[in-house]
Amino acid sequence: MNYMHHRRLAVLAHRVLVSHVVLVKHSSPATTSKLWYAQSNFPSPRNNGFSFIRAFSFAVPNRRTPDPDDPSTLMKEDGVALCSQMWIDNFRAPDATATNLTTFLRRFELWVLAYQKVCADDMGAYMPRSAIQRSALEDLLALRNAVLDSRFKWGARLEFFIKSPKDKTEYESLSKRKIKAILTTTQPAAFQDKIVHEVLFMILEPIYEARFSEKSFAFRPGRNAHSVLRTIRRNFAGYLWYIKGDLSTILDGMKVGLVISALMRDVRDKKVIDLVKAALVTPVITSQVEEKKKTKKRKHQKKKVLAEDEPKPDPYWLETFFGFAPEEAEKLPSWGHCGILSPLLANVCLDELDRWMEGKIKEFYRPSKSDVIWNGPDGEVEQGNTSWPEFVPTSGPDKTRKMDYIRYGGHILIGVRGPRADAAILRKQLIEFCDQKYRLNLDNESLPIEHITKGIMFLDHVLCRRVVYPTLRFTATGGKIISEKGVGTLLSVTASLKQSIKQFRKLNFLKGDRDPDPQPCFRMFHATQAHTNAQMNKLLSTMVEWYRYADNRKKIVNFCSYIIRGSLAKLYAAKYKLRSRAKVYKIGARNLSRPLKEKKGQSPEYHNLLRMGLVESIDGLQYTRMSLVPETDYNPFPSNWRPDHEKFLLEFIKLDDSKTLEEQRSGLQEQGLVSPQDYISMLVWNYKRRAIIVDQLSVGNSGVSDAQREKEMLLGSTLENDDHGSRDKEDKEEGFHAAQI
């Protein structure tokens, strides 16, 4: 038996020694010397196995230190929480210069978040962090290190640090012809370029959003064309002269030096500046290879089958609505390899114009004491009638001179309340500023001065003046009520019917100008009636929302519904061979909700088939009558409006400040009030300390007032030196209050 035990110990020792030598080969020199020393002092296993085990128990173990470049160890914080903290820090100190942004470039959490966003855009589905493969994280880490080490190059075509999950192309095995086509033709932005765009955007956006002027609305979160229209209705009432300017040539591109100088006003990080400069300087290949025209056409063309991870194209209704984009929103800046950074950089450059115009607004303001509104020294709007803030008395030589400004992308609108000569002087100064700052040559024709009576077109809405004669009633001395007729103006914001007809004609929905005639939309020829009606209902619902703040919302939406309904009627007449629209309306009703396709043979009624689930339900077209169109939204717009996310940020920063809490506490103490938190805590503490048992009989007999009872109950914790009779009285009163609760 002893021999068998020694034999097993010898085999075990031999295996441990073999594995131990392998560990020594991959260990550090210091650890290797210790292990060889322990191995040289091992006794023979055959002579004494227990001494071998004792000696091996004192050997130094080989512990691996954590790798600092391991992707799993670099993700210490949530990327969304990190971005939120960046927004809070920048809104807390909006005037501070951003100097050390490379630390955010090193944060691997931002790179993982950027990878998730780009994958969602590229594949059409969100990828959670747990679904990201280890190899993708290692490639993402290699991309981050390349950016930090200045080895990253924009616009790579064949060599990538990381590729899209759906990109299965093996670039090493491509033919010369395909490689030449990739290098010489226009290609979409590389997957790794989009990731770097997202990281830079997450770092730069909170810095500049805290600094941008409130007069700019395009390419910014929480601000859109509706915000512009509501701001115009609220702040531009009473202006006679308007200057409308088109600076959209700036969106086509600017000199690199001007962009970098504008960027360095608030950002002084060399790594970030170099990345943006390289994206602007690197040339973009835009040439195309001529394709040979096919002489033979296939008789039966197969439908395109999308891959599993391929995103679906935009539906027809959304593509059609994009065709209704106004002129001010058509152009999207695209500078070099900047990608989604281009709109942000355009706003950075145009922010200097916004600041210059804000200074001119303060210089131009000349208050008049005889004016009802705008007579304060600081220029704040002081409306005479808060329930009707859009009403403005007529202007004149003795009225207040004032101006306002708004910018949407590369288009500006300036309103002037005063003589035309003041508007002409402002236009001249604006031309000089654009020439000096942006090297932009403007003239009087590009910045026309128009009177409000002619109608000002902006965002496909016409701004015009509507004169009203309200009756002003006020109480004179002695209590006598006096009624007088007043004269004022309202700014009317109406949707342009002419522009709507132009957009429909561009989309081939109608022909003719004076008497527009709907044309069939053959794009939906192969779709079912239910699918076609559903697509057009989505288009109509979107257009109803687009014209939400137009004074003629009912009229313009009813016209759009008439064009779409007539187009579908002609489509169905051609598809089902019904010859005319009247025949279609007779069978399918006014809203085209009844089925137009006839069934062969005898079949049950459509309602019976629909109840049994054998046919698809058909939704009729919406807004076929003007009474079905909702009313215009006239909800008042705040004068100092901010988007919701900015209000939440400012409120959080205010509440997070210790001074705010101290001010609130001191204010409560001065007024002799108690905060709800202190009230509940004192209440609970009194109940816990005294262990009150409510006596229903004593509760019914108590007749002390509520205010006195609450005061005595809250101060009960300090009345420890009172006599026994006062304590019994307090207990009864607190019991009564507890019963009430």
XYZ file of C-alpha atoms in Angstrom:
741
model
C 0.000 0.000 0.000
C 2.844 2.388 0.897
C 4.509 1.631 -2.415
C 1.276 2.491 -4.308
C 0.982 5.822 -2.486
C 4.582 6.712 -3.286
C 4.033 5.735 -6.917
C 0.989 8.029 -7.257
C 2.842 10.903 -5.632
C 5.740 10.462 -8.037
C 3.424 10.623 -11.072
C 1.700 13.726 -9.688
C 5.047 15.432 -9.036
C 6.241 14.682 -12.571
C 3.127 16.260 -14.092
C 3.381 19.337 -11.901
C 7.048 19.789 -12.814
C 6.307 19.577 -16.517
C 3.542 22.167 -16.300
C 5.744 24.288 -14.039
C 8.512 24.483 -16.620
C 5.973 25.675 -19.186
C 4.876 28.460 -16.858
C 8.474 29.501 -16.296
C 9.034 30.047 -20.007
C 6.253 32.683 -20.132
C 6.989 34.431 -16.826
C 9.122 37.462 -15.948
C 12.881 37.107 -15.140
C 12.423 37.755 -11.419
C 9.666 35.221 -11.112
C 11.678 32.763 -13.225
C 14.678 32.909 -10.870
C 12.468 32.258 -7.862
C 10.775 29.326 -9.527
C 14.104 27.767 -10.626
C 15.412 28.173 -7.113
C 12.364 26.403 -5.696
C 12.656 23.699 -8.351
C 16.368 23.045 -7.601
C 15.645 22.498 -3.894
C 12.909 19.921 -4.503
C 13.743 16.569 -2.910
C 13.336 13.376 -4.816
C 9.705 12.298 -5.002
C 10.670 8.679 -4.648
C 12.595 9.306 -1.428
C 10.074 11.560 0.317
C 6.831 12.599 -1.421
C 5.503 14.629 1.492
C 8.606 16.791 1.587
C 8.058 17.501 -2.129
C 4.521 18.670 -1.506
C 5.698 20.814 1.405
C 8.397 22.416 -0.738
C 5.987 23.001 -3.620
C 3.449 24.661 -1.315
C 5.969 27.474 -0.674
C 6.597 28.118 -4.401
C 5.690 31.611 -5.690
C 2.517 31.491 -7.869
C 2.527 33.140 -11.339
C -0.310 35.723 -11.275
C -1.063 37.582 -14.520
C -1.438 41.344 -14.185
C -4.502 42.851 -15.939
C -3.802 44.072 -19.442
C -4.400 47.865 -19.700
C -5.323 47.508 -23.376
C -7.955 44.839 -22.775
C -11.320 46.172 -24.119
C -13.280 44.610 -21.268
C -11.214 46.436 -18.627
C -11.502 49.826 -20.390
C -15.309 50.015 -20.208
C -15.633 51.284 -16.638
C -18.588 53.645 -17.104
C -21.724 53.872 -19.195
C -21.243 55.922 -22.372
C -24.620 57.670 -22.036
C -23.796 58.734 -18.475
C -20.451 60.101 -19.678
C -22.153 62.106 -22.449
C -24.721 63.457 -19.970
C -21.959 64.635 -17.676
C -20.275 66.414 -20.601
C -23.525 68.283 -21.352
C -23.935 69.269 -17.699
C -20.346 70.491 -17.370
C -20.536 72.613 -20.533
C -23.884 74.195 -19.628
C -22.589 74.903 -16.123
C -19.641 76.910 -17.550
C -20.620 77.920 -21.122
C -17.868 80.532 -21.504
C -14.962 78.315 -20.465
C -12.480 77.353 -23.180
C -12.265 73.609 -23.867
C -8.584 72.679 -23.602
C -8.187 69.010 -22.652
C -10.466 67.050 -24.993
C -7.952 64.268 -25.654
C -9.004 62.684 -22.363
C -12.472 62.157 -23.835
C -10.927 60.702 -26.988
C -9.235 58.108 -24.780
C -12.489 57.057 -23.144
C -13.317 53.727 -24.729
C -16.963 54.028 -23.594
C -17.540 56.790 -26.156
C -16.096 54.627 -28.910
C -18.382 51.725 -28.000
C -21.382 54.062 -27.972
C -20.364 55.477 -31.365
C -20.021 51.937 -32.711
C -23.551 51.125 -31.545
C -24.985 54.237 -33.203
C -23.213 53.633 -36.509
C -24.282 49.974 -36.512
C -27.881 51.042 -35.929
C -27.711 53.410 -38.928
C -25.864 50.904 -41.094
C -27.835 47.751 -40.288
C -31.207 49.150 -39.253
C -31.182 47.515 -35.798
C -29.755 48.510 -32.437
C -26.877 46.403 -31.166
C -26.611 46.178 -27.359
C -23.210 46.145 -25.718
C -23.523 42.477 -24.780
C -23.998 41.546 -28.466
C -20.719 43.137 -29.614
C -18.167 40.456 -30.364
C -14.713 40.355 -28.825
C -13.009 40.747 -32.205
C -15.046 43.886 -32.942
C -14.011 45.404 -29.609
C -10.360 44.671 -30.348
C -10.661 46.288 -33.795
C -12.411 49.272 -32.213
C -9.582 49.596 -29.718
C -7.070 49.492 -32.578
C -8.982 52.326 -34.286
C -8.923 54.398 -31.097
C -5.171 53.881 -30.683
C -4.595 54.818 -34.335
C -6.505 58.077 -33.831
C -4.534 58.894 -30.688
C -1.204 58.035 -32.349
C -2.020 60.080 -35.511
C -1.971 56.957 -37.699
C -5.595 57.277 -38.779
C -6.296 58.565 -42.306
C -9.625 59.803 -43.615
C -11.165 58.283 -46.718
C -9.408 54.896 -46.670
C -10.642 52.556 -49.389
C -8.812 49.230 -48.924
C -7.121 49.189 -45.504
C -9.397 49.458 -42.477
C -8.945 49.123 -38.750
C -12.564 48.013 -38.380
C -15.273 47.047 -40.840
C -19.043 46.946 -40.735
C -20.564 43.670 -39.459
C -22.383 43.280 -42.764
C -19.250 43.929 -44.872
C -18.010 40.459 -45.873
C -15.702 41.643 -48.663
C -12.189 40.207 -48.704
C -10.196 43.112 -50.106
C -6.999 41.071 -50.401
C -8.548 38.738 -52.982
C -10.153 41.401 -55.190
C -9.247 41.688 -58.843
C -7.381 44.667 -60.255
C -10.488 45.901 -62.031
C -12.528 45.996 -58.811
C -9.692 47.627 -56.912
C -9.424 50.302 -59.579
C -13.175 50.918 -59.426
C -13.018 51.307 -55.650
C -10.101 53.734 -55.821
C -11.406 55.911 -58.660
C -15.196 56.120 -58.135
C -17.372 57.775 -55.547
C -17.808 55.549 -52.512
C -19.843 56.067 -49.343
C -18.009 57.066 -46.204
C -16.053 54.224 -44.636
C -17.432 52.550 -41.536
C -14.444 53.599 -39.444
C -14.812 57.220 -40.621
C -18.403 57.257 -39.361
C -17.283 56.018 -35.953
C -14.695 58.806 -35.653
C -17.388 61.290 -36.782
C -19.689 60.134 -33.990
C -16.985 60.371 -31.326
C -15.980 63.897 -32.366
C -19.627 64.907 -32.600
C -20.373 63.642 -29.070
C -17.416 65.682 -27.782
C -17.969 68.926 -29.721
C -21.775 69.207 -29.743
C -22.273 69.924 -25.997
C -19.434 72.463 -26.100
C -21.035 74.571 -28.818
C -24.693 74.013 -27.950
C -24.022 75.801 -24.672
C -22.522 78.739 -26.616
C -24.713 79.046 -29.708
C -27.062 81.982 -30.088
C -30.781 81.545 -29.510
C -31.373 83.176 -32.915
C -30.209 80.105 -34.888
C -32.529 77.126 -35.365
C -31.201 74.810 -38.080
C -29.078 71.687 -37.477
C -29.626 71.863 -33.716
C -31.390 69.443 -31.341
C -34.826 70.506 -30.148
C -35.153 73.248 -32.785
C -36.925 72.904 -36.127
C -38.905 74.860 -38.700
C -41.972 74.959 -36.422
C -39.889 76.720 -33.770
C -38.957 79.340 -36.378
C -42.575 79.937 -37.417
C -43.768 80.244 -33.826
C -40.913 82.612 -32.989
C -41.742 84.778 -36.003
C -45.415 84.927 -35.024
C -44.473 85.849 -31.459
C -41.613 88.339 -31.932
C -41.932 89.792 -35.443
C -45.360 91.415 -35.081
C -45.301 95.150 -35.790
C -42.251 95.180 -38.098
C -42.771 97.018 -41.398
C -39.553 96.319 -43.318
C -37.974 92.921 -43.803
C -34.524 91.937 -45.080
C -34.376 88.391 -46.382
C -30.908 87.039 -47.153
C -29.604 83.858 -48.725
C -26.154 82.914 -47.404
C -26.437 79.265 -48.415
C -23.237 79.483 -50.475
C -21.433 79.223 -47.131
C -22.975 75.772 -46.715
C -21.297 74.634 -49.933
C -17.882 75.077 -48.368
C -15.526 77.550 -46.766
C -11.795 78.000 -46.652
C -10.087 75.693 -44.191
C -8.379 78.561 -42.408
C -11.681 80.316 -41.682
C -13.250 77.132 -40.310
C -10.280 76.297 -38.089
C -10.047 79.861 -36.749
C -13.763 79.794 -35.889
C -13.316 76.398 -34.231
C -10.332 77.534 -32.164
C -12.279 80.344 -30.531
C -13.652 77.823 -28.019
C -11.584 74.646 -28.559
C -7.827 74.614 -27.907
C -7.066 70.901 -28.147
C -4.437 70.100 -30.783
C -5.542 66.503 -31.383
C -9.168 67.430 -32.098
C -8.195 70.416 -34.240
C -5.799 68.277 -36.287
C -8.477 65.637 -36.860
C -10.990 68.206 -38.124
C -8.359 69.924 -40.271
C -7.313 66.612 -41.842
C -10.946 65.835 -42.630
C -11.295 69.195 -44.401
C -8.008 68.971 -46.308
C -8.148 65.335 -47.478
C -9.490 65.310 -51.069
C -12.742 63.507 -51.852
C -12.839 61.311 -54.973
C -16.012 62.026 -56.932
C -15.269 60.653 -60.429
C -17.438 57.918 -61.866
C -16.775 55.079 -64.273
C -18.876 55.076 -67.420
C -21.129 52.058 -67.538
C -21.896 50.306 -70.791
C -25.500 50.514 -71.854
C -27.252 47.209 -72.155
C -28.847 46.668 -75.542
C -31.035 43.751 -74.525
C -33.650 44.106 -71.846
C -34.954 41.267 -69.812
C -38.596 40.472 -70.347
C -39.281 39.456 -66.775
C -37.330 41.521 -64.270
C -37.071 39.992 -60.828
C -37.862 41.964 -57.747
C -34.945 42.954 -55.566
C -34.734 40.813 -52.449
C -33.182 42.572 -49.475
C -30.635 40.802 -47.337
C -31.408 40.049 -43.711
C -29.195 42.826 -42.374
C -29.941 45.320 -45.179
C -32.061 48.318 -44.117
C -35.324 48.871 -45.935
C -35.616 51.907 -48.201
C -37.820 54.838 -47.249
C -41.522 54.235 -47.909
C -43.222 56.080 -50.719
C -45.146 58.486 -48.478
C -41.963 59.579 -46.670
C -40.076 60.017 -49.916
C -42.949 62.127 -51.222
C -43.035 64.294 -48.110
C -39.295 64.929 -48.397
C -40.093 66.435 -51.783
C -42.103 69.114 -49.966
C -39.019 70.397 -48.156
C -38.881 74.216 -48.362
C -36.025 75.980 -50.060
C -34.414 76.946 -46.754
C -34.200 73.288 -45.658
C -33.127 71.663 -48.935
C -29.376 72.172 -48.642
C -27.386 70.134 -46.120
C -23.694 71.049 -45.739
C -21.128 68.378 -46.568
C -17.526 69.509 -46.167
C -14.755 67.111 -47.167
C -14.710 64.005 -44.996
C -16.440 65.726 -42.056
C -19.736 63.872 -42.504
C -22.163 64.671 -39.674
C -19.705 67.260 -38.370
C -20.414 69.519 -41.366
C -23.711 71.042 -40.072
C -22.111 71.640 -36.680
C -19.090 73.344 -38.253
C -21.392 75.479 -40.410
C -23.219 76.677 -37.289
C -19.855 77.357 -35.614
C -18.844 79.614 -38.502
C -22.222 81.377 -38.739
C -22.398 81.892 -34.981
C -20.175 84.950 -35.422
C -22.882 86.472 -37.621
C -25.492 85.710 -34.950
C -23.428 87.426 -32.265
C -22.828 90.437 -34.487
C -26.556 90.767 -35.183
C -27.375 90.526 -31.472
C -25.103 93.508 -30.894
C -26.820 95.445 -33.694
C -30.230 94.698 -32.169
C -29.152 96.360 -28.919
C -27.654 99.341 -30.773
C -30.752 99.875 -32.912
C -33.217 99.817 -30.017
C -34.591 103.329 -29.326
C -37.495 103.270 -26.878
C -40.289 105.834 -26.905
C -42.300 106.707 -23.815
C -45.389 107.365 -25.922
C -45.425 103.761 -27.143
C -47.614 101.214 -25.409
C -45.048 98.417 -25.637
C -41.272 98.207 -25.975
C -40.785 101.307 -23.895
C -38.341 99.826 -21.362
C -34.659 100.718 -21.332
C -33.486 97.108 -21.654
C -35.531 96.307 -24.755
C -37.600 93.512 -23.240
C -41.024 92.925 -24.723
C -43.695 94.419 -22.460
C -46.977 93.586 -24.109
C -49.993 95.662 -23.179
C -52.416 92.729 -23.449
C -50.999 89.450 -22.155
C -53.938 87.440 -23.498
C -53.247 88.734 -27.026
C -49.441 89.080 -27.235
C -49.338 89.153 -31.046
C -51.263 92.433 -31.153
C -48.979 95.417 -31.774
C -50.089 99.052 -32.182
C -49.287 100.691 -35.480
C -45.861 102.258 -35.873
C -45.064 105.853 -36.573
C -42.370 108.530 -36.160
C -43.056 108.752 -32.425
C -43.017 105.014 -31.868
C -40.238 102.767 -30.603
C -37.615 101.709 -33.142
C -36.748 98.057 -32.868
C -35.449 95.158 -34.933
C -35.167 91.400 -34.646
C -33.254 88.650 -36.402
C -33.573 84.931 -37.005
C -31.490 82.389 -38.941
C -32.387 78.982 -40.307
C -29.353 77.324 -41.893
C -27.952 79.701 -44.504
C -31.102 81.876 -44.698
C -31.667 84.927 -42.526
C -34.693 87.132 -41.854
C -34.456 90.598 -40.293
C -37.482 92.633 -39.227
C -37.190 96.420 -38.750
C -39.698 98.712 -37.000
C -38.791 102.142 -38.220
C -38.070 104.011 -41.487
C -36.676 102.256 -44.538
C -33.460 104.273 -44.312
C -32.536 102.411 -41.127
C -33.023 99.075 -42.927
C -30.813 100.284 -45.797
C -28.012 101.256 -43.379
C -28.216 97.877 -41.693
C -28.045 96.117 -45.052
C -24.890 98.003 -45.980
C -23.222 97.061 -42.694
C -24.257 93.430 -43.168
C -22.696 93.297 -46.640
C -19.412 94.679 -45.270
C -19.378 92.183 -42.388
C -19.942 89.166 -44.660
C -17.212 90.372 -47.011
C -14.667 90.753 -44.211
C -15.544 87.657 -42.188
C -16.626 85.077 -44.783
C -15.187 86.466 -48.046
C -18.760 86.462 -49.341
C -19.702 88.944 -52.053
C -23.271 90.160 -51.482
C -25.169 92.997 -53.122
C -28.484 94.762 -52.689
C -30.280 92.253 -54.904
C -29.244 89.311 -52.733
C -30.512 91.188 -49.647
C -33.777 92.807 -50.769
C -35.757 95.105 -48.486
C -39.487 94.377 -48.757
C -42.520 95.893 -47.087
C -44.823 93.693 -45.072
C -47.768 94.474 -47.357
C -46.079 92.600 -50.237
C -45.844 89.367 -48.273
C -42.570 87.821 -47.124
C -41.950 84.180 -48.095
C -40.039 82.160 -45.497
C -40.147 78.368 -45.056
C -42.985 78.137 -47.594
C -45.130 80.391 -45.393
C -46.137 83.938 -46.276
C -45.784 86.639 -43.624
C -48.261 89.448 -44.083
C -49.945 92.131 -41.987
C -53.543 92.104 -40.927
C -54.913 95.397 -39.610
C -57.422 95.095 -36.771
C -59.560 97.686 -34.969
C -60.135 96.368 -31.461
C -62.289 98.087 -28.865
C -60.167 99.146 -25.902
C -62.095 99.373 -22.633
C -60.633 100.879 -19.472
C -61.867 102.388 -16.222
C -61.366 106.126 -15.825
C -61.338 108.190 -12.626
C -64.623 108.001 -10.832
C -65.274 104.420 -11.920
C -66.533 105.345 -15.382
C -65.898 102.687 -18.071
C -64.654 104.195 -21.346
C -64.579 102.338 -24.689
C -62.375 103.541 -27.533
C -61.540 102.162 -30.953
C -57.874 101.293 -31.417
C -55.784 100.441 -34.453
C -53.234 97.647 -34.473
C -51.662 94.938 -36.564
C -51.442 91.182 -36.376
C -48.777 89.163 -38.138
C -50.479 86.578 -40.296
C -48.511 83.407 -41.089
C -50.220 81.575 -43.958
C -49.093 78.589 -45.980
C -48.313 79.388 -49.607
C -50.787 77.666 -51.928
C -48.666 78.584 -54.934
C -45.641 76.885 -53.409
C -47.699 73.789 -52.603
C -48.832 73.521 -56.230
C -45.217 73.869 -57.341
C -44.127 71.010 -55.075
C -46.971 68.745 -56.241
C -46.055 69.446 -59.858
C -42.428 68.581 -59.165
C -43.563 65.220 -57.746
C -45.805 64.549 -60.790
C -49.021 64.652 -58.770
C -50.662 67.320 -60.932
C -50.250 69.510 -63.994
C -51.309 73.064 -64.659
C -51.066 76.225 -62.570
C -54.355 78.092 -62.572
C -56.554 74.998 -62.759
C -54.437 72.152 -61.343
C -55.479 68.716 -62.561
C -54.436 65.647 -60.509
C -52.343 63.014 -62.236
C -52.274 59.283 -61.362
C -49.373 58.179 -59.164
C -48.282 55.079 -61.049
C -45.597 54.363 -58.437
C -48.320 52.594 -56.430
C -49.786 50.694 -59.392
C -48.761 47.220 -58.166
C -49.748 47.834 -54.532
C -53.093 46.809 -53.084
C -55.842 49.312 -52.411
C -55.432 48.969 -48.649
C -51.667 49.537 -48.804
C -52.017 52.518 -51.151
C -54.653 54.194 -48.960
C -52.525 53.598 -45.852
C -49.479 55.194 -47.509
C -51.426 58.280 -48.556
C -53.021 58.611 -45.113
C -49.561 58.750 -43.574
C -48.602 61.445 -46.074
C -51.722 63.465 -45.254
C -51.173 63.124 -41.504
C -47.614 64.386 -41.901
C -48.745 67.356 -43.979
C -51.408 68.224 -41.423
C -48.657 68.380 -38.814
C -46.396 70.433 -41.125
C -49.094 73.100 -41.614
C -50.006 73.091 -37.928
C -49.267 76.778 -37.309
C -50.546 78.168 -40.627
C -53.565 80.474 -40.445
C -55.065 78.763 -43.500
C -54.425 75.232 -42.229
C -57.897 73.964 -43.146
C -57.738 75.355 -46.663
C -54.245 74.130 -47.535
C -54.790 70.632 -46.096
C -58.119 70.312 -47.894
C -56.373 71.213 -51.151
C -53.657 68.605 -50.555
C -56.322 66.004 -49.783
C -58.145 66.892 -53.015
C -54.968 66.434 -55.092
C -54.047 63.098 -53.471
C -57.602 61.768 -53.638
C -57.916 62.706 -57.308
C -54.534 61.128 -58.057
C -55.586 57.861 -56.415
C -58.939 57.895 -58.181
C -57.222 58.171 -61.562
C -54.815 55.405 -60.547
C -57.659 53.075 -59.583
C -59.566 53.948 -62.765
C -56.573 52.883 -64.853
C -55.829 49.830 -62.707
C -59.355 48.399 -62.525
C -60.486 49.750 -65.932
C -63.272 51.954 -64.590
C -62.765 54.704 -67.218
C -63.378 57.769 -65.005
C -62.995 59.144 -61.496
C -66.767 59.390 -61.117
C -67.059 55.632 -61.546
C -64.357 55.095 -58.921
C -66.109 57.391 -56.441
C -69.425 55.663 -57.105
C -68.034 52.221 -56.254
C -65.393 53.111 -53.675
C -67.215 56.034 -51.997
C -65.823 59.522 -51.478
C -62.943 58.392 -49.269
C -62.162 55.271 -51.374
C -62.812 52.936 -48.445
C -64.834 50.327 -50.349
C -63.113 47.593 -52.379
C -62.921 48.263 -56.104
C -61.777 44.833 -57.234
C -64.636 42.520 -58.213
C -64.608 38.869 -57.152
C -65.287 36.161 -59.711
C -68.304 33.983 -59.024
C -70.724 34.336 -56.165
C -69.049 35.392 -52.908
C -70.257 36.822 -49.607
C -70.362 40.537 -48.988
C -67.161 42.416 -48.207
C -68.156 43.013 -44.587
C -68.682 39.292 -44.018
C -65.293 38.483 -45.545
C -63.690 41.191 -43.421
C -65.292 39.802 -40.272
C -63.983 36.330 -41.085
C -60.493 37.708 -41.725
C -60.391 36.629 -45.361
C -59.744 40.090 -46.813
C -57.601 43.042 -45.829
C -59.322 46.016 -44.224
C -59.283 49.208 -46.280
C -58.966 52.538 -44.477
C -60.560 55.468 -46.231
C -58.620 58.625 -47.013
C -58.569 61.210 -44.266
C -59.529 64.887 -44.412
C -61.844 64.530 -47.417
C -63.901 67.424 -46.036
C -62.682 70.731 -44.641
C -64.598 70.199 -41.407
C -62.417 67.156 -40.642
C -59.194 69.176 -40.722
C -58.085 70.328 -37.231
C -57.897 73.993 -36.347
C -54.728 76.073 -36.378
C -52.619 75.812 -33.255
C -52.586 79.265 -31.649
C -51.096 78.276 -28.297
C -48.968 81.163 -26.994
C -45.242 80.832 -27.488
C -42.957 81.948 -24.620
C -40.773 84.947 -25.327
C -37.595 83.342 -23.933
C -38.288 79.868 -25.285
C -35.754 77.071 -24.883
C -35.929 73.399 -25.919
C -36.928 70.896 -23.268
C -33.484 69.342 -22.889
C -31.896 72.743 -22.251
C -34.533 73.616 -19.646
C -33.928 70.307 -17.878
C -30.165 70.870 -17.915
C -30.416 74.397 -16.522
C -32.902 73.288 -13.869
C -30.660 70.395 -12.843
C -27.621 72.676 -12.600
C -29.607 75.143 -10.523
C -30.856 72.488 -8.118
C -27.439 70.848 -7.938
C -25.886 74.093 -6.722
C -25.530 74.252 -2.930
C -26.267 77.996 -2.955
C -29.763 77.353 -4.306
C -30.558 74.966 -1.463
C -29.251 77.403 1.127
C -31.293 80.241 -0.383
C -34.435 78.134 -0.269
C -33.834 77.161 3.358
C -33.096 80.739 4.431
C -36.214 81.948 2.628
C -38.345 79.376 4.423
C -36.886 80.323 7.776
C -37.425 84.053 7.196
C -41.077 83.483 6.324
C -41.583 81.091 9.235
C -42.414 78.151 6.975
C -41.406 74.522 7.093
C -40.391 72.483 4.044
C -42.449 69.343 3.310
C -39.421 67.128 3.926
C -38.788 68.631 7.383
C -42.485 68.500 8.185
C -42.738 64.763 7.424
C -39.483 63.936 9.230
C -40.542 65.793 12.376
C -43.964 64.202 12.237
C -42.556 60.682 11.972
C -39.980 61.331 14.667
C -42.621 62.550 17.123
C -44.794 59.505 16.469
C -41.851 57.141 16.871
C -40.585 58.771 20.062
C -43.908 58.949 21.829
C -45.607 55.811 20.439
C -48.988 57.559 20.440
C -52.143 55.464 20.766
C -55.071 57.273 19.248
C -58.076 57.520 21.524
C -61.182 57.939 19.460
C -63.147 59.413 22.372
C -60.596 62.087 23.126
C -60.358 62.852 19.428
C -64.040 63.607 19.268
C -63.914 65.957 22.255
C -60.927 68.001 21.082
C -61.815 71.455 19.736
C -58.440 73.050 19.068
C -57.832 74.689 15.664
C -55.776 72.893 13.003
C -53.060 75.547 12.755
C -52.456 75.619 16.512
C -52.508 71.823 16.698
C -49.929 71.436 13.882
C -47.654 74.026 15.432
C -47.724 72.381 18.834
C -47.210 68.946 17.307
C -44.131 70.047 15.353
C -42.649 71.712 18.406
C -43.426 68.712 20.566
C -39.877 67.335 20.374
C -38.497 70.418 22.206
C -41.042 70.526 25.020
C -39.426 67.919 27.237
C -39.489 70.045 30.436
C -43.252 70.602 30.519
C -45.388 69.210 33.311
C -47.457 66.048 33.095
C -50.725 67.873 32.367
C -49.373 69.688 29.314
C -48.022 66.378 27.946
C -51.469 64.774 28.188
C -52.976 67.699 26.316
C -50.374 67.421 23.566
C -50.980 63.693 23.243
C -54.677 64.277 22.716
C -54.042 66.918 20.064
C -51.475 64.789 18.206
C -53.840 61.848 18.379
C -56.524 63.941 16.777
C -54.149 64.966 13.960
C -53.045 61.365 13.436
C -56.673 60.286 13.149
C -57.218 62.960 10.521
C -54.224 61.694 8.492
